[in-house]
Amino acid sequence: MRILITGATGLVGQEIVKLCHAKGINVNYLTTRKSKISNETAYKGFYWNVEKKEIDTTCFDGVQAIIHLAGASISKRWTKAYKKTLLDSRVESTALLVESLKHKPHTITQIVAASAIGIYPDSLTNYYDQNHDKASRSFLGDVVTAWETAVNAFKTLDIKVSKIRVGLVLSQKGGALKELIKPIKFGLGAAFGSGKQWQSWIHVEDLARLFLYVLEAGLEGVYNGVAPNPVTNIELTRTAAKTLKKPLFMPNIPKFLMRCVLGEMHIILFESQRVSSKFIENKGFTFKFHHLQPSLEDLLLE
């Protein structure tokens, strides 16, 4: 089997590539840097430039499925220009794939696309599943809605569409966890705001497994890429401090301060989404990391 991965060099993409190779699945990948192109049988690189609408369409040759992860990082200050980058990197990259496939014979039968739980409204009390039909009115809600709409265009090509709404990804190689533990290591860790906001997290290894499970099982529809046991922000902070054997005595960081520091992007630290993983579990997927403490021990104590 051969699949095409966009965003293959990112945090989640690298983990998926590793798992593909362990399973004997060959990978084609798209990259914006020609210096990163490899020509190995199991890992072939192809150039694309979304802004210029350029893509090496031989990337589709011999491919049965696409895992679409490409998108600019949300962890940069949201200036007006960067907001456009966040949206375009998702919507335009998806449109480029669709348009390219319209004009090329191919063997692709399924796409598994990343999405985000940011589509769910901020709430301390709701418990969201994939059937919730009211999107958040925040900027992130708008981005994810546009992203998922763009992915639906693959259906017009008779390609099965699967979307995975990804939560807070825990990895020792980067992302949110790396930033969270920096102050904790110096004894300066603290929760944000009330600390009561829900954090629906997932271990990066489970997320990679989930993407491939959906692909290999041929599952269609929307699935939440979150572990079965979400935690509050204060619980996440305390558990990380406990795992690292560091004290936690600093007062919670107020919202207005982070708004001054980060601008509109501060909402990613304070919004609350408690999200259910039941749908994918009912489809037979088994999580290796159900609870936060063992997940952090696996990632932080290696």
PDB file of C-alpha atoms in Angstrom:
ATOM      1  CA  MET A   1       0.000   0.000   0.000  1.00  0.00           C
ATOM      2  CA  ARG A   2       1.138   3.564  -0.704  1.00  0.00           C
ATOM      3  CA  ILE A   3      -0.370   6.716   0.805  1.00  0.00           C
ATOM      4  CA  LEU A   4       0.218  10.432   0.280  1.00  0.00           C
ATOM      5  CA  ILE A   5       0.755  12.559   3.399  1.00  0.00           C
ATOM      6  CA  THR A   6       0.684  16.349   3.533  1.00  0.00           C
ATOM      7  CA  GLY A   7       2.339  17.834   6.618  1.00  0.00           C
ATOM      8  CA  ALA A   8       4.480  14.702   6.918  1.00  0.00           C
ATOM      9  CA  THR A   9       7.380  16.540   8.576  1.00  0.00           C
ATOM     10  CA  GLY A  10       5.224  18.036  11.332  1.00  0.00           C
ATOM     11  CA  LEU A  11       4.750  16.725  14.868  1.00  0.00           C
ATOM     12  CA  VAL A  12       1.879  14.371  14.031  1.00  0.00           C
ATOM     13  CA  GLY A  13       3.059  13.660  10.504  1.00  0.00           C
ATOM     14  CA  GLN A  14       6.407  12.291  11.652  1.00  0.00           C
ATOM     15  CA  GLU A  15       4.658   9.899  14.024  1.00  0.00           C
ATOM     16  CA  ILE A  16       2.315   8.700  11.269  1.00  0.00           C
ATOM     17  CA  VAL A  17       5.231   8.155   8.875  1.00  0.00           C
ATOM     18  CA  LYS A  18       7.039   6.102  11.520  1.00  0.00           C
ATOM     19  CA  LEU A  19       3.943   3.962  12.065  1.00  0.00           C
ATOM     20  CA  CYS A  20       3.407   3.536   8.318  1.00  0.00           C
ATOM     21  CA  HIS A  21       6.923   2.217   7.879  1.00  0.00           C
ATOM     22  CA  ALA A  22       6.471  -0.167  10.821  1.00  0.00           C
ATOM     23  CA  LYS A  23       3.378  -1.520   9.047  1.00  0.00           C
ATOM     24  CA  GLY A  24       5.075  -1.776   5.656  1.00  0.00           C
ATOM     25  CA  ILE A  25       3.088   1.105   4.153  1.00  0.00           C
ATOM     26  CA  ASN A  26       4.986   3.234   1.625  1.00  0.00           C
ATOM     27  CA  VAL A  27       4.695   7.010   1.902  1.00  0.00           C
ATOM     28  CA  ASN A  28       4.653   9.809  -0.639  1.00  0.00           C
ATOM     29  CA  TYR A  29       4.803  13.267   0.918  1.00  0.00           C
ATOM     30  CA  LEU A  30       4.442  16.847  -0.233  1.00  0.00           C
ATOM     31  CA  THR A  31       6.921  19.499   0.862  1.00  0.00           C
ATOM     32  CA  THR A  32       7.414  23.207   0.191  1.00  0.00           C
ATOM     33  CA  ARG A  33      11.203  22.812   0.364  1.00  0.00           C
ATOM     34  CA  LYS A  34      12.925  21.131  -2.552  1.00  0.00           C
ATOM     35  CA  SER A  35      15.925  20.391  -0.321  1.00  0.00           C
ATOM     36  CA  LYS A  36      13.686  18.089   1.752  1.00  0.00           C
ATOM     37  CA  ILE A  37      12.759  15.835  -1.169  1.00  0.00           C
ATOM     38  CA  SER A  38      13.761  12.198  -0.676  1.00  0.00           C
ATOM     39  CA  ASN A  39      13.584   9.539  -3.390  1.00  0.00           C
ATOM     40  CA  GLU A  40      13.514   6.379  -1.295  1.00  0.00           C
ATOM     41  CA  THR A  41      10.966   3.728  -2.237  1.00  0.00           C
ATOM     42  CA  ALA A  42       9.269   3.869   1.154  1.00  0.00           C
ATOM     43  CA  TYR A  43       9.510   7.658   1.504  1.00  0.00           C
ATOM     44  CA  LYS A  44       9.234   9.738  -1.663  1.00  0.00           C
ATOM     45  CA  GLY A  45       9.050  13.523  -1.590  1.00  0.00           C
ATOM     46  CA  PHE A  46       7.277  15.820  -4.052  1.00  0.00           C
ATOM     47  CA  TYR A  47       7.249  19.612  -4.305  1.00  0.00           C
ATOM     48  CA  TRP A  48       4.231  21.861  -3.939  1.00  0.00           C
ATOM     49  CA  ASN A  49       3.622  25.569  -3.471  1.00  0.00           C
ATOM     50  CA  VAL A  50       0.071  26.317  -2.395  1.00  0.00           C
ATOM     51  CA  GLU A  51       0.326  30.094  -2.858  1.00  0.00           C
ATOM     52  CA  LYS A  52       1.411  29.661  -6.474  1.00  0.00           C
ATOM     53  CA  LYS A  53      -0.953  26.695  -6.956  1.00  0.00           C
ATOM     54  CA  GLU A  54       1.953  24.491  -7.994  1.00  0.00           C
ATOM     55  CA  ILE A  55       2.064  20.753  -7.304  1.00  0.00           C
ATOM     56  CA  ASP A  56       3.998  17.817  -8.721  1.00  0.00           C
ATOM     57  CA  THR A  57       1.025  15.638  -9.636  1.00  0.00           C
ATOM     58  CA  THR A  58       3.184  12.517  -9.883  1.00  0.00           C
ATOM     59  CA  CYS A  59       2.761  12.489  -6.080  1.00  0.00           C
ATOM     60  CA  PHE A  60      -0.588  10.763  -6.710  1.00  0.00           C
ATOM     61  CA  ASP A  61       0.882   7.896  -8.752  1.00  0.00           C
ATOM     62  CA  GLY A  62       0.241   4.499  -7.172  1.00  0.00           C
ATOM     63  CA  VAL A  63      -1.454   6.084  -4.148  1.00  0.00           C
ATOM     64  CA  GLN A  64      -4.582   4.571  -2.578  1.00  0.00           C
ATOM     65  CA  ALA A  65      -5.303   7.173   0.115  1.00  0.00           C
ATOM     66  CA  ILE A  66      -4.360  10.639   1.382  1.00  0.00           C
ATOM     67  CA  ILE A  67      -3.699  11.746   4.958  1.00  0.00           C
ATOM     68  CA  HIS A  68      -4.051  15.524   4.870  1.00  0.00           C
ATOM     69  CA  LEU A  69      -2.413  17.327   7.805  1.00  0.00           C
ATOM     70  CA  ALA A  70      -1.042  20.493   6.192  1.00  0.00           C
ATOM     71  CA  GLY A  71      -1.780  23.807   7.895  1.00  0.00           C
ATOM     72  CA  ALA A  72       0.106  26.726   9.427  1.00  0.00           C
ATOM     73  CA  SER A  73       0.710  26.611  13.186  1.00  0.00           C
ATOM     74  CA  ILE A  74      -1.896  28.325  15.377  1.00  0.00           C
ATOM     75  CA  SER A  75       0.822  29.063  17.942  1.00  0.00           C
ATOM     76  CA  LYS A  76       1.930  32.361  16.423  1.00  0.00           C
ATOM     77  CA  ARG A  77       0.490  35.808  17.071  1.00  0.00           C
ATOM     78  CA  TRP A  78      -2.715  36.265  15.080  1.00  0.00           C
ATOM     79  CA  THR A  79      -2.054  39.421  13.122  1.00  0.00           C
ATOM     80  CA  LYS A  80      -4.475  40.206  10.302  1.00  0.00           C
ATOM     81  CA  ALA A  81      -1.950  38.823   7.798  1.00  0.00           C
ATOM     82  CA  TYR A  82      -1.310  35.658   9.806  1.00  0.00           C
ATOM     83  CA  LYS A  83      -5.025  34.997  10.198  1.00  0.00           C
ATOM     84  CA  LYS A  84      -5.214  34.850   6.423  1.00  0.00           C
ATOM     85  CA  THR A  85      -2.240  32.471   6.399  1.00  0.00           C
ATOM     86  CA  LEU A  86      -3.941  30.197   8.952  1.00  0.00           C
ATOM     87  CA  LEU A  87      -7.080  29.995   6.839  1.00  0.00           C
ATOM     88  CA  ASP A  88      -5.456  29.797   3.407  1.00  0.00           C
ATOM     89  CA  SER A  89      -2.910  27.156   4.422  1.00  0.00           C
ATOM     90  CA  ARG A  90      -5.825  24.831   5.176  1.00  0.00           C
ATOM     91  CA  VAL A  91      -8.489  25.762   2.653  1.00  0.00           C
ATOM     92  CA  GLU A  92      -6.249  26.530  -0.333  1.00  0.00           C
ATOM     93  CA  SER A  93      -4.044  23.462   0.163  1.00  0.00           C
ATOM     94  CA  THR A  94      -7.174  21.304   0.203  1.00  0.00           C
ATOM     95  CA  ALA A  95      -8.550  23.016  -2.906  1.00  0.00           C
ATOM     96  CA  LEU A  96      -5.242  22.475  -4.726  1.00  0.00           C
ATOM     97  CA  LEU A  97      -5.385  18.732  -4.042  1.00  0.00           C
ATOM     98  CA  VAL A  98      -9.004  18.527  -5.236  1.00  0.00           C
ATOM     99  CA  GLU A  99      -8.407  20.531  -8.407  1.00  0.00           C
ATOM    100  CA  SER A 100      -5.286  18.540  -9.244  1.00  0.00           C
ATOM    101  CA  LEU A 101      -7.116  15.219  -8.897  1.00  0.00           C
ATOM    102  CA  LYS A 102      -9.955  16.432 -11.149  1.00  0.00           C
ATOM    103  CA  HIS A 103      -7.572  16.488 -14.079  1.00  0.00           C
ATOM    104  CA  LYS A 104      -5.537  13.344 -13.428  1.00  0.00           C
ATOM    105  CA  PRO A 105      -6.429   9.644 -13.519  1.00  0.00           C
ATOM    106  CA  HIS A 106      -5.769   8.227 -10.047  1.00  0.00           C
ATOM    107  CA  THR A 107      -6.338   5.278  -7.733  1.00  0.00           C
ATOM    108  CA  ILE A 108      -7.231   7.248  -4.576  1.00  0.00           C
ATOM    109  CA  THR A 109     -10.328   6.019  -2.754  1.00  0.00           C
ATOM    110  CA  GLN A 110     -10.148   7.813   0.621  1.00  0.00           C
ATOM    111  CA  ILE A 111      -8.887  10.954   2.350  1.00  0.00           C
ATOM    112  CA  VAL A 112      -8.381  11.204   6.105  1.00  0.00           C
ATOM    113  CA  ALA A 113      -8.096  14.887   6.919  1.00  0.00           C
ATOM    114  CA  ALA A 114      -7.072  16.623  10.105  1.00  0.00           C
ATOM    115  CA  SER A 115      -9.546  19.029  11.666  1.00  0.00           C
ATOM    116  CA  ALA A 116      -9.694  20.471  15.188  1.00  0.00           C
ATOM    117  CA  ILE A 117     -11.892  20.473  18.280  1.00  0.00           C
ATOM    118  CA  GLY A 118     -11.784  24.269  18.056  1.00  0.00           C
ATOM    119  CA  ILE A 119     -14.983  23.887  16.033  1.00  0.00           C
ATOM    120  CA  TYR A 120     -16.861  23.208  19.281  1.00  0.00           C
ATOM    121  CA  PRO A 121     -18.089  26.235  21.282  1.00  0.00           C
ATOM    122  CA  ASP A 122     -16.381  27.270  24.510  1.00  0.00           C
ATOM    123  CA  SER A 123     -18.214  25.595  27.425  1.00  0.00           C
ATOM    124  CA  LEU A 124     -17.431  24.393  30.945  1.00  0.00           C
ATOM    125  CA  THR A 125     -20.500  22.123  31.031  1.00  0.00           C
ATOM    126  CA  ASN A 126     -21.138  20.632  27.575  1.00  0.00           C
ATOM    127  CA  TYR A 127     -19.762  17.260  26.566  1.00  0.00           C
ATOM    128  CA  TYR A 128     -19.347  17.362  22.795  1.00  0.00           C
ATOM    129  CA  ASP A 129     -19.554  14.530  20.293  1.00  0.00           C
ATOM    130  CA  GLN A 130     -19.218  14.655  16.515  1.00  0.00           C
ATOM    131  CA  ASN A 131     -22.959  15.255  16.058  1.00  0.00           C
ATOM    132  CA  HIS A 132     -22.920  18.708  17.653  1.00  0.00           C
ATOM    133  CA  ASP A 133     -24.041  20.990  14.826  1.00  0.00           C
ATOM    134  CA  LYS A 134     -23.350  24.504  16.127  1.00  0.00           C
ATOM    135  CA  ALA A 135     -19.820  25.699  15.455  1.00  0.00           C
ATOM    136  CA  SER A 136     -17.926  28.076  17.705  1.00  0.00           C
ATOM    137  CA  ARG A 137     -18.274  31.715  16.665  1.00  0.00           C
ATOM    138  CA  SER A 138     -14.597  32.315  17.390  1.00  0.00           C
ATOM    139  CA  PHE A 139     -11.959  32.794  14.707  1.00  0.00           C
ATOM    140  CA  LEU A 140     -10.825  29.196  15.225  1.00  0.00           C
ATOM    141  CA  GLY A 141     -14.403  28.000  14.805  1.00  0.00           C
ATOM    142  CA  ASP A 142     -14.597  29.848  11.482  1.00  0.00           C
ATOM    143  CA  VAL A 143     -11.270  28.388  10.308  1.00  0.00           C
ATOM    144  CA  VAL A 144     -12.211  24.805  11.152  1.00  0.00           C
ATOM    145  CA  THR A 145     -15.651  25.149   9.557  1.00  0.00           C
ATOM    146  CA  ALA A 146     -14.092  26.432   6.315  1.00  0.00           C
ATOM    147  CA  TRP A 147     -11.441  23.689   6.496  1.00  0.00           C
ATOM    148  CA  GLU A 148     -13.994  20.888   6.840  1.00  0.00           C
ATOM    149  CA  THR A 149     -16.153  22.367   4.077  1.00  0.00           C
ATOM    150  CA  ALA A 150     -13.150  22.388   1.747  1.00  0.00           C
ATOM    151  CA  VAL A 151     -12.421  18.734   2.524  1.00  0.00           C
ATOM    152  CA  ASN A 152     -15.994  17.771   1.610  1.00  0.00           C
ATOM    153  CA  ALA A 153     -15.164  18.627  -2.019  1.00  0.00           C
ATOM    154  CA  PHE A 154     -13.347  15.274  -2.276  1.00  0.00           C
ATOM    155  CA  LYS A 155     -16.784  13.632  -2.238  1.00  0.00           C
ATOM    156  CA  THR A 156     -17.434  15.084  -5.716  1.00  0.00           C
ATOM    157  CA  LEU A 157     -14.522  12.935  -6.927  1.00  0.00           C
ATOM    158  CA  ASP A 158     -16.078   9.781  -5.442  1.00  0.00           C
ATOM    159  CA  ILE A 159     -13.438   9.716  -2.712  1.00  0.00           C
ATOM    160  CA  LYS A 160     -14.490   8.706   0.806  1.00  0.00           C
ATOM    161  CA  VAL A 161     -14.014  11.541   3.301  1.00  0.00           C
ATOM    162  CA  SER A 162     -12.961  11.088   6.926  1.00  0.00           C
ATOM    163  CA  LYS A 163     -12.169  13.957   9.309  1.00  0.00           C
ATOM    164  CA  ILE A 164     -10.392  13.746  12.647  1.00  0.00           C
ATOM    165  CA  ARG A 165     -10.971  16.661  15.009  1.00  0.00           C
ATOM    166  CA  VAL A 166      -7.697  16.795  16.879  1.00  0.00           C
ATOM    167  CA  GLY A 167      -7.426  17.928  20.491  1.00  0.00           C
ATOM    168  CA  LEU A 168      -4.384  18.969  22.534  1.00  0.00           C
ATOM    169  CA  VAL A 169      -1.571  16.751  21.220  1.00  0.00           C
ATOM    170  CA  LEU A 170       0.908  15.601  23.864  1.00  0.00           C
ATOM    171  CA  SER A 171       4.416  14.914  22.556  1.00  0.00           C
ATOM    172  CA  GLN A 172       7.914  15.180  23.968  1.00  0.00           C
ATOM    173  CA  LYS A 173       9.147  16.545  20.626  1.00  0.00           C
ATOM    174  CA  GLY A 174       7.271  19.839  20.666  1.00  0.00           C
ATOM    175  CA  GLY A 175       3.836  21.393  20.669  1.00  0.00           C
ATOM    176  CA  ALA A 176       1.795  22.449  23.696  1.00  0.00           C
ATOM    177  CA  LEU A 177       3.353  20.046  26.220  1.00  0.00           C
ATOM    178  CA  LYS A 178       6.869  21.335  25.610  1.00  0.00           C
ATOM    179  CA  GLU A 179       5.695  24.903  26.289  1.00  0.00           C
ATOM    180  CA  LEU A 180       3.648  23.865  29.337  1.00  0.00           C
ATOM    181  CA  ILE A 181       6.563  22.201  31.123  1.00  0.00           C
ATOM    182  CA  LYS A 182       9.106  24.992  30.531  1.00  0.00           C
ATOM    183  CA  PRO A 183       7.961  27.130  33.508  1.00  0.00           C
ATOM    184  CA  ILE A 184       7.167  24.025  35.575  1.00  0.00           C
ATOM    185  CA  LYS A 185      10.777  22.864  35.320  1.00  0.00           C
ATOM    186  CA  PHE A 186      11.823  26.138  36.970  1.00  0.00           C
ATOM    187  CA  GLY A 187       9.138  25.879  39.662  1.00  0.00           C
ATOM    188  CA  LEU A 188       7.092  28.617  37.996  1.00  0.00           C
ATOM    189  CA  GLY A 189       4.196  26.595  36.604  1.00  0.00           C
ATOM    190  CA  ALA A 190       0.653  27.915  36.910  1.00  0.00           C
ATOM    191  CA  ALA A 191      -2.820  27.279  35.547  1.00  0.00           C
ATOM    192  CA  PHE A 192      -4.525  29.760  33.246  1.00  0.00           C
ATOM    193  CA  GLY A 193      -7.515  31.786  34.391  1.00  0.00           C
ATOM    194  CA  SER A 194      -9.836  29.781  36.639  1.00  0.00           C
ATOM    195  CA  GLY A 195      -8.096  26.554  35.599  1.00  0.00           C
ATOM    196  CA  LYS A 196     -11.554  25.014  35.208  1.00  0.00           C
ATOM    197  CA  GLN A 197     -11.492  24.993  31.403  1.00  0.00           C
ATOM    198  CA  TRP A 198     -11.493  21.524  29.887  1.00  0.00           C
ATOM    199  CA  GLN A 199      -8.489  20.253  27.923  1.00  0.00           C
ATOM    200  CA  SER A 200      -9.298  17.347  25.631  1.00  0.00           C
ATOM    201  CA  TRP A 201      -5.861  15.855  25.058  1.00  0.00           C
ATOM    202  CA  ILE A 202      -4.378  12.908  23.187  1.00  0.00           C
ATOM    203  CA  HIS A 203      -0.984  11.185  23.237  1.00  0.00           C
ATOM    204  CA  VAL A 204       0.705  11.653  19.847  1.00  0.00           C
ATOM    205  CA  GLU A 205       1.204   7.894  19.489  1.00  0.00           C
ATOM    206  CA  ASP A 206      -2.513   7.250  19.874  1.00  0.00           C
ATOM    207  CA  LEU A 207      -3.323  10.022  17.413  1.00  0.00           C
ATOM    208  CA  ALA A 208      -1.074   8.484  14.755  1.00  0.00           C
ATOM    209  CA  ARG A 209      -2.668   5.092  15.390  1.00  0.00           C
ATOM    210  CA  LEU A 210      -6.121   6.646  15.115  1.00  0.00           C
ATOM    211  CA  PHE A 211      -5.409   8.203  11.706  1.00  0.00           C
ATOM    212  CA  LEU A 212      -4.203   4.867  10.335  1.00  0.00           C
ATOM    213  CA  TYR A 213      -7.070   2.970  11.963  1.00  0.00           C
ATOM    214  CA  VAL A 214      -9.646   5.175  10.235  1.00  0.00           C
ATOM    215  CA  LEU A 215      -7.791   4.758   6.945  1.00  0.00           C
ATOM    216  CA  GLU A 216      -7.248   0.992   7.118  1.00  0.00           C
ATOM    217  CA  ALA A 217     -10.817   0.329   8.306  1.00  0.00           C
ATOM    218  CA  GLY A 218     -12.212   2.546   5.543  1.00  0.00           C
ATOM    219  CA  LEU A 219     -14.249   4.580   8.019  1.00  0.00           C
ATOM    220  CA  GLU A 220     -16.088   7.657   6.773  1.00  0.00           C
ATOM    221  CA  GLY A 221     -17.381  10.654   8.709  1.00  0.00           C
ATOM    222  CA  VAL A 222     -16.169  12.769  11.621  1.00  0.00           C
ATOM    223  CA  TYR A 223     -14.175  11.410  14.577  1.00  0.00           C
ATOM    224  CA  ASN A 224     -12.739  13.164  17.603  1.00  0.00           C
ATOM    225  CA  GLY A 225      -8.984  12.738  18.028  1.00  0.00           C
ATOM    226  CA  VAL A 226      -9.032  12.934  21.823  1.00  0.00           C
ATOM    227  CA  ALA A 227      -8.339  10.490  24.667  1.00  0.00           C
ATOM    228  CA  PRO A 228     -11.274   9.098  26.690  1.00  0.00           C
ATOM    229  CA  ASN A 229     -10.550  11.168  29.808  1.00  0.00           C
ATOM    230  CA  PRO A 230     -10.324  14.959  29.326  1.00  0.00           C
ATOM    231  CA  VAL A 231      -8.975  17.010  32.241  1.00  0.00           C
ATOM    232  CA  THR A 232      -9.209  20.591  33.438  1.00  0.00           C
ATOM    233  CA  ASN A 233      -6.348  23.001  32.882  1.00  0.00           C
ATOM    234  CA  ILE A 234      -5.459  22.971  36.586  1.00  0.00           C
ATOM    235  CA  GLU A 235      -5.411  19.157  36.584  1.00  0.00           C
ATOM    236  CA  LEU A 236      -3.145  19.122  33.542  1.00  0.00           C
ATOM    237  CA  THR A 237      -0.770  21.595  35.192  1.00  0.00           C
ATOM    238  CA  ARG A 238      -0.742  19.753  38.530  1.00  0.00           C
ATOM    239  CA  THR A 239      -0.203  16.359  36.898  1.00  0.00           C
ATOM    240  CA  ALA A 240       2.702  17.669  34.823  1.00  0.00           C
ATOM    241  CA  ALA A 241       4.293  19.193  37.941  1.00  0.00           C
ATOM    242  CA  LYS A 242       3.770  15.966  39.890  1.00  0.00           C
ATOM    243  CA  THR A 243       5.316  13.902  37.091  1.00  0.00           C
ATOM    244  CA  LEU A 244       8.362  16.170  36.990  1.00  0.00           C
ATOM    245  CA  LYS A 245       8.504  16.301  40.815  1.00  0.00           C
ATOM    246  CA  LYS A 246       8.334  20.087  40.790  1.00  0.00           C
ATOM    247  CA  PRO A 247       6.448  22.392  43.183  1.00  0.00           C
ATOM    248  CA  LEU A 248       3.364  24.271  42.038  1.00  0.00           C
ATOM    249  CA  PHE A 249       2.717  27.346  44.120  1.00  0.00           C
ATOM    250  CA  MET A 250       2.370  30.257  41.675  1.00  0.00           C
ATOM    251  CA  PRO A 251      -1.033  31.981  41.406  1.00  0.00           C
ATOM    252  CA  ASN A 252      -3.131  31.294  38.324  1.00  0.00           C
ATOM    253  CA  ILE A 253      -2.254  33.467  35.334  1.00  0.00           C
ATOM    254  CA  PRO A 254      -5.064  35.991  34.687  1.00  0.00           C
ATOM    255  CA  LYS A 255      -6.773  36.169  31.311  1.00  0.00           C
ATOM    256  CA  PHE A 256      -6.199  39.894  30.811  1.00  0.00           C
ATOM    257  CA  LEU A 257      -2.432  39.411  31.160  1.00  0.00           C
ATOM    258  CA  MET A 258      -2.271  36.743  28.470  1.00  0.00           C
ATOM    259  CA  ARG A 259      -4.495  38.869  26.241  1.00  0.00           C
ATOM    260  CA  CYS A 260      -1.899  41.640  26.514  1.00  0.00           C
ATOM    261  CA  VAL A 261       0.951  39.233  25.775  1.00  0.00           C
ATOM    262  CA  LEU A 262      -0.603  37.112  23.032  1.00  0.00           C
ATOM    263  CA  GLY A 263      -3.446  39.193  21.625  1.00  0.00           C
ATOM    264  CA  GLU A 264      -6.431  37.281  20.232  1.00  0.00           C
ATOM    265  CA  MET A 265      -4.421  34.039  20.228  1.00  0.00           C
ATOM    266  CA  HIS A 266      -4.846  33.897  24.026  1.00  0.00           C
ATOM    267  CA  ILE A 267      -8.190  32.132  23.554  1.00  0.00           C
ATOM    268  CA  ILE A 268      -6.434  28.831  22.842  1.00  0.00           C
ATOM    269  CA  LEU A 269      -5.323  28.813  26.501  1.00  0.00           C
ATOM    270  CA  PHE A 270      -8.675  29.740  27.998  1.00  0.00           C
ATOM    271  CA  GLU A 271     -11.387  28.154  25.852  1.00  0.00           C
ATOM    272  CA  SER A 272     -12.957  24.977  27.192  1.00  0.00           C
ATOM    273  CA  GLN A 273     -13.984  21.981  25.086  1.00  0.00           C
ATOM    274  CA  ARG A 274     -14.806  18.681  26.773  1.00  0.00           C
ATOM    275  CA  VAL A 275     -14.953  16.250  23.880  1.00  0.00           C
ATOM    276  CA  SER A 276     -16.015  12.610  23.631  1.00  0.00           C
ATOM    277  CA  SER A 277     -14.020   9.788  22.025  1.00  0.00           C
ATOM    278  CA  LYS A 278     -16.895   7.279  22.243  1.00  0.00           C
ATOM    279  CA  PHE A 279     -17.688   7.238  18.513  1.00  0.00           C
ATOM    280  CA  ILE A 280     -14.256   6.005  17.427  1.00  0.00           C
ATOM    281  CA  GLU A 281     -14.112   3.587  20.378  1.00  0.00           C
ATOM    282  CA  ASN A 282     -17.446   2.138  19.261  1.00  0.00           C
ATOM    283  CA  LYS A 283     -15.843   1.542  15.865  1.00  0.00           C
ATOM    284  CA  GLY A 284     -13.282  -0.726  17.527  1.00  0.00           C
ATOM    285  CA  PHE A 285     -10.369   1.620  18.174  1.00  0.00           C
ATOM    286  CA  THR A 286      -8.523   1.009  21.447  1.00  0.00           C
ATOM    287  CA  PHE A 287      -6.499   3.736  23.108  1.00  0.00           C
ATOM    288  CA  LYS A 288      -3.110   2.837  24.519  1.00  0.00           C
ATOM    289  CA  PHE A 289      -3.118   5.957  26.716  1.00  0.00           C
ATOM    290  CA  HIS A 290      -6.488   6.475  28.433  1.00  0.00           C
ATOM    291  CA  HIS A 291      -5.410   8.641  31.361  1.00  0.00           C
ATOM    292  CA  LEU A 292      -3.191  11.687  31.679  1.00  0.00           C
ATOM    293  CA  GLN A 293      -0.713  10.522  34.347  1.00  0.00           C
ATOM    294  CA  PRO A 294       0.581   7.451  32.458  1.00  0.00           C
ATOM    295  CA  SER A 295       0.728   9.519  29.265  1.00  0.00           C
ATOM    296  CA  LEU A 296       2.899  12.183  30.862  1.00  0.00           C
ATOM    297  CA  GLU A 297       5.108   9.581  32.501  1.00  0.00           C
ATOM    298  CA  ASP A 298       5.656   7.959  29.105  1.00  0.00           C
ATOM    299  CA  LEU A 299       6.514  11.290  27.481  1.00  0.00           C
ATOM    300  CA  LEU A 300       8.421  13.097  30.222  1.00  0.00           C
ATOM    301  CA  LEU A 301      10.303  10.326  32.030  1.00  0.00           C
ATOM    302  CA  GLU A 302      11.921   8.612  29.072  1.00  0.00           C
TER     303      GLU A 302
END
